[in-house]
Amino acid sequence: MRLRFLVGEILTGLRRNTAMTISVVLVTFVSLVFVGAGGLLQLQVGQMKDYWYDRVQVSVFLCAKDSEAPTCTSGEVTGAQRDAVLAELQSPTLAPYVESVQFESRADAYKRFKEQFKGTAIADSATEDQLNESYRVKLKDPTKYEVVTQYFAGTPGVEQVQDQRRVLDPFFTVLNVATAVAGGFAVVMIVAAALLIATTIRLSAFSRRRETGIMRLVGASKLLIQLPFLLEGVLAAVVGAGLAVGALYAAVRFGVQGWLVEALPLFGYVGTHQVWLVAPVLLGIAVLLAGTASVTTLSRYLRV
């Protein structure tokens, strides 16, 4: 009997405040889409870091003919200097950090340069003599690149030591900023959703003040009177969360896995299984948001 009563009261409240309920659903939907997108973007950043940092190399560039570095005052690197650098890279001192070493000649560097910049003006303007010989060093732990950088600082025959992480880090910084912006929008929209839920509950309670007054007179409990209003807010928020999960699933399924993977097959992308990891968090936020807003409002405007 009480369950039938609760369902009837919830349906009555939703019917009387259809426009406000739809507004709650839409605002919750938009806010949780931002939250979910931020979470998925952060998962993507972590996945990309794992992919690229495992492939990051430290390049030890040797002196070229026209190098102006202080360590290249004697001109182009000599055979003895080249061998000395290799011996240091293979020494017991650097053995705990270095996984492998590969020598890249000018011809190899020029070939790779032409492939990277194929179809651009810079590819035709460079010559093989302008490029440096180098040692490509793969580290066991890419975060320890400074060890190699500092070790060869001031070494004769070495023009510079370049870590590819310095190229990638600004890119990841941009992605992290995008995540923070999405999070900022999500916070604003969540606050708007909370205020809208509170307003909806208040209007619903006001429109049914006569019924709640009668329930007080016949001795209905505080929980029985307030529960329908609480469930209205929670139901609307959960529907919004469900729509947000559906939108994120569609975006990942068709936008990322269906198009981006084929258009830019450079590394692994987030999949639909990550959406299901985020889904419980979004539902939890929706229930917590609606429950907190509803209880706060009911305690003020529906005193029993």
Tab-separated table of N, CA and C in Angstrom, residues 124-210:
chain	number	residue	atom	x	y	z
A	124	ASP	N	63.262	20.080	-48.769
A	124	ASP	CA	64.103	20.329	-49.949
A	124	ASP	C	65.260	21.266	-49.649
A	125	SER	N	65.163	22.039	-48.554
A	125	SER	CA	66.197	23.032	-48.266
A	125	SER	C	67.362	22.460	-47.468
A	126	ALA	N	67.140	21.360	-46.727
A	126	ALA	CA	68.200	20.791	-45.894
A	126	ALA	C	69.096	19.873	-46.714
A	127	THR	N	70.360	19.810	-46.294
A	127	THR	CA	71.308	18.897	-46.926
A	127	THR	C	71.848	17.930	-45.882
A	128	GLU	N	72.426	16.866	-46.336
A	128	GLU	CA	72.936	15.840	-45.413
A	128	GLU	C	74.031	16.386	-44.506
A	129	ASP	N	74.865	17.314	-45.033
A	129	ASP	CA	75.979	17.864	-44.242
A	129	ASP	C	75.499	18.706	-43.062
A	130	GLN	N	74.278	19.197	-43.121
A	130	GLN	CA	73.768	20.053	-42.050
A	130	GLN	C	73.269	19.262	-40.838
A	131	LEU	N	73.137	17.963	-40.987
A	131	LEU	CA	72.593	17.145	-39.908
A	131	LEU	C	73.706	16.520	-39.080
A	132	ASN	N	73.391	16.233	-37.841
A	132	ASN	CA	74.366	15.678	-36.902
A	132	ASN	C	74.304	14.155	-36.867
A	133	GLU	N	75.447	13.563	-36.642
A	133	GLU	CA	75.452	12.172	-36.213
A	133	GLU	C	74.966	12.130	-34.766
A	134	SER	N	74.425	11.010	-34.357
A	134	SER	CA	73.907	10.943	-32.982
A	134	SER	C	73.836	9.507	-32.502
A	135	TYR	N	73.757	9.388	-31.184
A	135	TYR	CA	73.454	8.114	-30.546
A	135	TYR	C	72.033	8.209	-29.990
A	136	ARG	N	71.191	7.262	-30.393
A	136	ARG	CA	69.823	7.189	-29.881
A	136	ARG	C	69.821	6.243	-28.685
A	137	VAL	N	69.539	6.795	-27.529
A	137	VAL	CA	69.647	6.033	-26.281
A	137	VAL	C	68.245	5.761	-25.736
A	138	LYS	N	67.909	4.494	-25.598
A	138	LYS	CA	66.647	4.113	-24.968
A	138	LYS	C	66.928	3.812	-23.500
A	139	LEU	N	66.182	4.469	-22.614
A	139	LEU	CA	66.411	4.331	-21.185
A	139	LEU	C	65.493	3.279	-20.587
A	140	LYS	N	65.971	2.635	-19.539
A	140	LYS	CA	65.140	1.685	-18.807
A	140	LYS	C	64.012	2.404	-18.088
A	141	ASP	N	64.314	3.590	-17.567
A	141	ASP	CA	63.310	4.435	-16.918
A	141	ASP	C	63.379	5.815	-17.573
A	142	PRO	N	62.404	6.163	-18.436
A	142	PRO	CA	62.462	7.438	-19.169
A	142	PRO	C	62.517	8.671	-18.270
A	143	THR	N	62.085	8.529	-17.020
A	143	THR	CA	62.103	9.690	-16.117
A	143	THR	C	63.524	10.036	-15.669
A	144	LYS	N	64.484	9.142	-15.938
A	144	LYS	CA	65.870	9.368	-15.512
A	144	LYS	C	66.726	9.990	-16.609
A	145	TYR	N	66.075	10.690	-17.540
A	145	TYR	CA	66.824	11.244	-18.676
A	145	TYR	C	67.864	12.263	-18.248
A	146	GLU	N	67.648	12.923	-17.119
A	146	GLU	CA	68.593	13.958	-16.681
A	146	GLU	C	69.953	13.362	-16.329
A	147	VAL	N	69.968	12.084	-15.971
A	147	VAL	CA	71.250	11.435	-15.668
A	147	VAL	C	72.155	11.467	-16.887
A	148	VAL	N	71.607	11.095	-18.044
A	148	VAL	CA	72.384	11.091	-19.283
A	148	VAL	C	72.719	12.522	-19.700
A	149	THR	N	71.744	13.420	-19.565
A	149	THR	CA	71.961	14.820	-19.946
A	149	THR	C	73.116	15.427	-19.163
A	150	GLN	N	73.127	15.229	-17.867
A	150	GLN	CA	74.175	15.801	-17.019
A	150	GLN	C	75.519	15.087	-17.215
A	151	TYR	N	75.447	13.791	-17.510
A	151	TYR	CA	76.674	13.018	-17.648
A	151	TYR	C	77.520	13.512	-18.827
A	152	PHE	N	76.840	13.903	-19.913
A	152	PHE	CA	77.571	14.317	-21.118
A	152	PHE	C	77.688	15.838	-21.252
A	153	ALA	N	77.275	16.561	-20.216
A	153	ALA	CA	77.433	18.025	-20.254
A	153	ALA	C	78.931	18.376	-20.288
A	154	GLY	N	79.319	19.111	-21.316
A	154	GLY	CA	80.730	19.510	-21.435
A	154	GLY	C	81.641	18.465	-22.016
A	155	THR	N	81.088	17.357	-22.506
A	155	THR	CA	81.927	16.298	-23.094
A	155	THR	C	82.390	16.712	-24.497
A	156	PRO	N	83.678	16.688	-24.763
A	156	PRO	CA	84.164	17.043	-26.108
A	156	PRO	C	83.550	16.139	-27.174
A	157	GLY	N	83.115	16.753	-28.275
A	157	GLY	CA	82.510	16.010	-29.362
A	157	GLY	C	81.004	15.886	-29.279
A	158	VAL	N	80.431	16.284	-28.126
A	158	VAL	CA	78.977	16.226	-27.957
A	158	VAL	C	78.413	17.640	-28.035
A	159	GLU	N	77.574	17.881	-29.055
A	159	GLU	CA	76.979	19.214	-29.221
A	159	GLU	C	75.845	19.449	-28.214
A	160	GLN	N	74.952	18.508	-28.098
A	160	GLN	CA	73.865	18.627	-27.127
A	160	GLN	C	73.233	17.267	-26.886
A	161	VAL	N	72.549	17.167	-25.752
A	161	VAL	CA	71.782	15.962	-25.414
A	161	VAL	C	70.328	16.384	-25.336
A	162	GLN	N	69.501	15.771	-26.159
A	162	GLN	CA	68.093	16.165	-26.265
A	162	GLN	C	67.191	15.022	-25.819
A	163	ASP	N	66.264	15.350	-24.939
A	163	ASP	CA	65.305	14.359	-24.460
A	163	ASP	C	63.965	14.605	-25.134
A	164	GLN	N	63.402	13.565	-25.732
A	164	GLN	CA	62.136	13.707	-26.446
A	164	GLN	C	60.968	14.019	-25.517
A	165	ARG	N	61.126	13.757	-24.229
A	165	ARG	CA	60.055	14.087	-23.276
A	165	ARG	C	59.771	15.589	-23.288
A	166	ARG	N	60.807	16.391	-23.528
A	166	ARG	CA	60.610	17.842	-23.525
A	166	ARG	C	59.713	18.278	-24.676
A	167	VAL	N	59.680	17.474	-25.734
A	167	VAL	CA	58.775	17.761	-26.845
A	167	VAL	C	57.359	17.320	-26.504
A	168	LEU	N	57.237	16.195	-25.805
A	168	LEU	CA	55.916	15.634	-25.503
A	168	LEU	C	55.234	16.308	-24.321
A	169	ASP	N	56.017	16.756	-23.331
A	169	ASP	CA	55.422	17.309	-22.116
A	169	ASP	C	54.491	18.500	-22.372
A	170	PRO	N	54.859	19.468	-23.268
A	170	PRO	CA	53.912	20.562	-23.543
A	170	PRO	C	52.590	20.064	-24.117
A	171	PHE	N	52.651	19.008	-24.943
A	171	PHE	CA	51.418	18.443	-25.502
A	171	PHE	C	50.535	17.873	-24.402
A	172	PHE	N	51.159	17.144	-23.468
A	172	PHE	CA	50.386	16.585	-22.363
A	172	PHE	C	49.886	17.688	-21.425
A	173	THR	N	50.639	18.766	-21.336
A	173	THR	CA	50.189	19.899	-20.525
A	173	THR	C	48.912	20.495	-21.102
A	174	VAL	N	48.858	20.609	-22.433
A	174	VAL	CA	47.646	21.119	-23.086
A	174	VAL	C	46.457	20.203	-22.796
A	175	LEU	N	46.668	18.895	-22.859
A	175	LEU	CA	45.583	17.958	-22.573
A	175	LEU	C	45.135	18.065	-21.119
A	176	ASN	N	46.087	18.255	-20.204
A	176	ASN	CA	45.730	18.406	-18.795
A	176	ASN	C	44.950	19.691	-18.564
A	177	VAL	N	45.320	20.754	-19.285
A	177	VAL	CA	44.571	22.006	-19.174
A	177	VAL	C	43.150	21.818	-19.698
A	178	ALA	N	43.029	21.079	-20.813
A	178	ALA	CA	41.693	20.794	-21.356
A	178	ALA	C	40.852	20.014	-20.343
A	179	THR	N	41.489	19.069	-19.644
A	179	THR	CA	40.782	18.317	-18.605
A	179	THR	C	40.320	19.246	-17.493
A	180	ALA	N	41.202	20.180	-17.088
A	180	ALA	CA	40.850	21.115	-16.023
A	180	ALA	C	39.704	22.036	-16.447
A	181	VAL	N	39.724	22.473	-17.718
A	181	VAL	CA	38.640	23.328	-18.222
A	181	VAL	C	37.318	22.572	-18.212
A	182	ALA	N	37.351	21.311	-18.677
A	182	ALA	CA	36.139	20.485	-18.647
A	182	ALA	C	35.650	20.300	-17.222
A	183	GLY	N	36.599	20.120	-16.296
A	183	GLY	CA	36.219	19.995	-14.887
A	183	GLY	C	35.596	21.269	-14.351
A	184	GLY	N	36.134	22.431	-14.778
A	184	GLY	CA	35.561	23.710	-14.346
A	184	GLY	C	34.140	23.886	-14.831
A	185	PHE	N	33.914	23.581	-16.113
A	185	PHE	CA	32.546	23.640	-16.646
A	185	PHE	C	31.627	22.678	-15.895
A	186	ALA	N	32.156	21.495	-15.588
A	186	ALA	CA	31.347	20.493	-14.880
A	186	ALA	C	30.933	21.000	-13.509
A	187	VAL	N	31.856	21.660	-12.794
A	187	VAL	CA	31.526	22.185	-11.456
A	187	VAL	C	30.415	23.226	-11.555
A	188	VAL	N	30.534	24.130	-12.535
A	188	VAL	CA	29.504	25.169	-12.708
A	188	VAL	C	28.151	24.531	-13.017
A	189	MET	N	28.146	23.559	-13.901
A	189	MET	CA	26.888	22.922	-14.277
A	189	MET	C	26.309	22.093	-13.133
A	190	ILE	N	27.168	21.475	-12.318
A	190	ILE	CA	26.682	20.711	-11.174
A	190	ILE	C	26.028	21.632	-10.153
A	191	VAL	N	26.635	22.803	-9.936
A	191	VAL	CA	26.021	23.785	-9.022
A	191	VAL	C	24.664	24.223	-9.564
A	192	ALA	N	24.609	24.459	-10.891
A	192	ALA	CA	23.333	24.844	-11.507
A	192	ALA	C	22.294	23.728	-11.353
A	193	ALA	N	22.735	22.482	-11.526
A	193	ALA	CA	21.820	21.352	-11.372
A	193	ALA	C	21.303	21.258	-9.943
A	194	ALA	N	22.189	21.468	-8.962
A	194	ALA	CA	21.773	21.411	-7.553
A	194	ALA	C	20.731	22.476	-7.246
A	195	LEU	N	20.968	23.693	-7.739
A	195	LEU	CA	20.004	24.785	-7.515
A	195	LEU	C	18.676	24.493	-8.206
A	196	LEU	N	18.743	23.916	-9.393
A	196	LEU	CA	17.518	23.608	-10.127
A	196	LEU	C	16.733	22.490	-9.452
A	197	ILE	N	17.447	21.489	-8.944
A	197	ILE	CA	16.769	20.417	-8.209
A	197	ILE	C	16.092	20.976	-6.970
A	198	ALA	N	16.801	21.846	-6.249
A	198	ALA	CA	16.222	22.456	-5.043
A	198	ALA	C	14.969	23.254	-5.389
A	199	THR	N	15.014	24.018	-6.485
A	199	THR	CA	13.853	24.806	-6.903
A	199	THR	C	12.688	23.904	-7.295
A	200	THR	N	12.989	22.823	-7.996
A	200	THR	CA	11.941	21.880	-8.410
A	200	THR	C	11.263	21.253	-7.199
A	201	ILE	N	12.068	20.825	-6.216
A	201	ILE	CA	11.511	20.217	-5.007
A	201	ILE	C	10.674	21.233	-4.247
A	202	ARG	N	11.142	22.454	-4.205
A	202	ARG	CA	10.394	23.499	-3.490
A	202	ARG	C	9.050	23.748	-4.154
A	203	LEU	N	9.038	23.854	-5.489
A	203	LEU	CA	7.779	24.059	-6.197
A	203	LEU	C	6.835	22.878	-6.027
A	204	SER	N	7.414	21.681	-6.070
A	204	SER	CA	6.592	20.493	-5.897
A	204	SER	C	5.975	20.457	-4.510
A	205	ALA	N	6.761	20.793	-3.493
A	205	ALA	CA	6.238	20.819	-2.124
A	205	ALA	C	5.179	21.899	-1.963
A	206	PHE	N	5.391	23.047	-2.601
A	206	PHE	CA	4.414	24.138	-2.498
A	206	PHE	C	3.092	23.755	-3.168
A	207	SER	N	3.182	23.089	-4.332
A	207	SER	CA	1.965	22.723	-5.057
A	207	SER	C	1.164	21.645	-4.325
A	208	ARG	N	1.835	20.914	-3.427
A	208	ARG	CA	1.136	19.849	-2.703
A	208	ARG	C	1.070	20.133	-1.202
A	209	ARG	N	1.095	21.406	-0.861
A	209	ARG	CA	1.067	21.758	0.557
A	209	ARG	C	-0.223	21.310	1.246
A	210	ARG	N	-1.327	21.273	0.481
A	210	ARG	CA	-2.593	20.848	1.080
A	210	ARG	C	-2.545	19.365	1.442
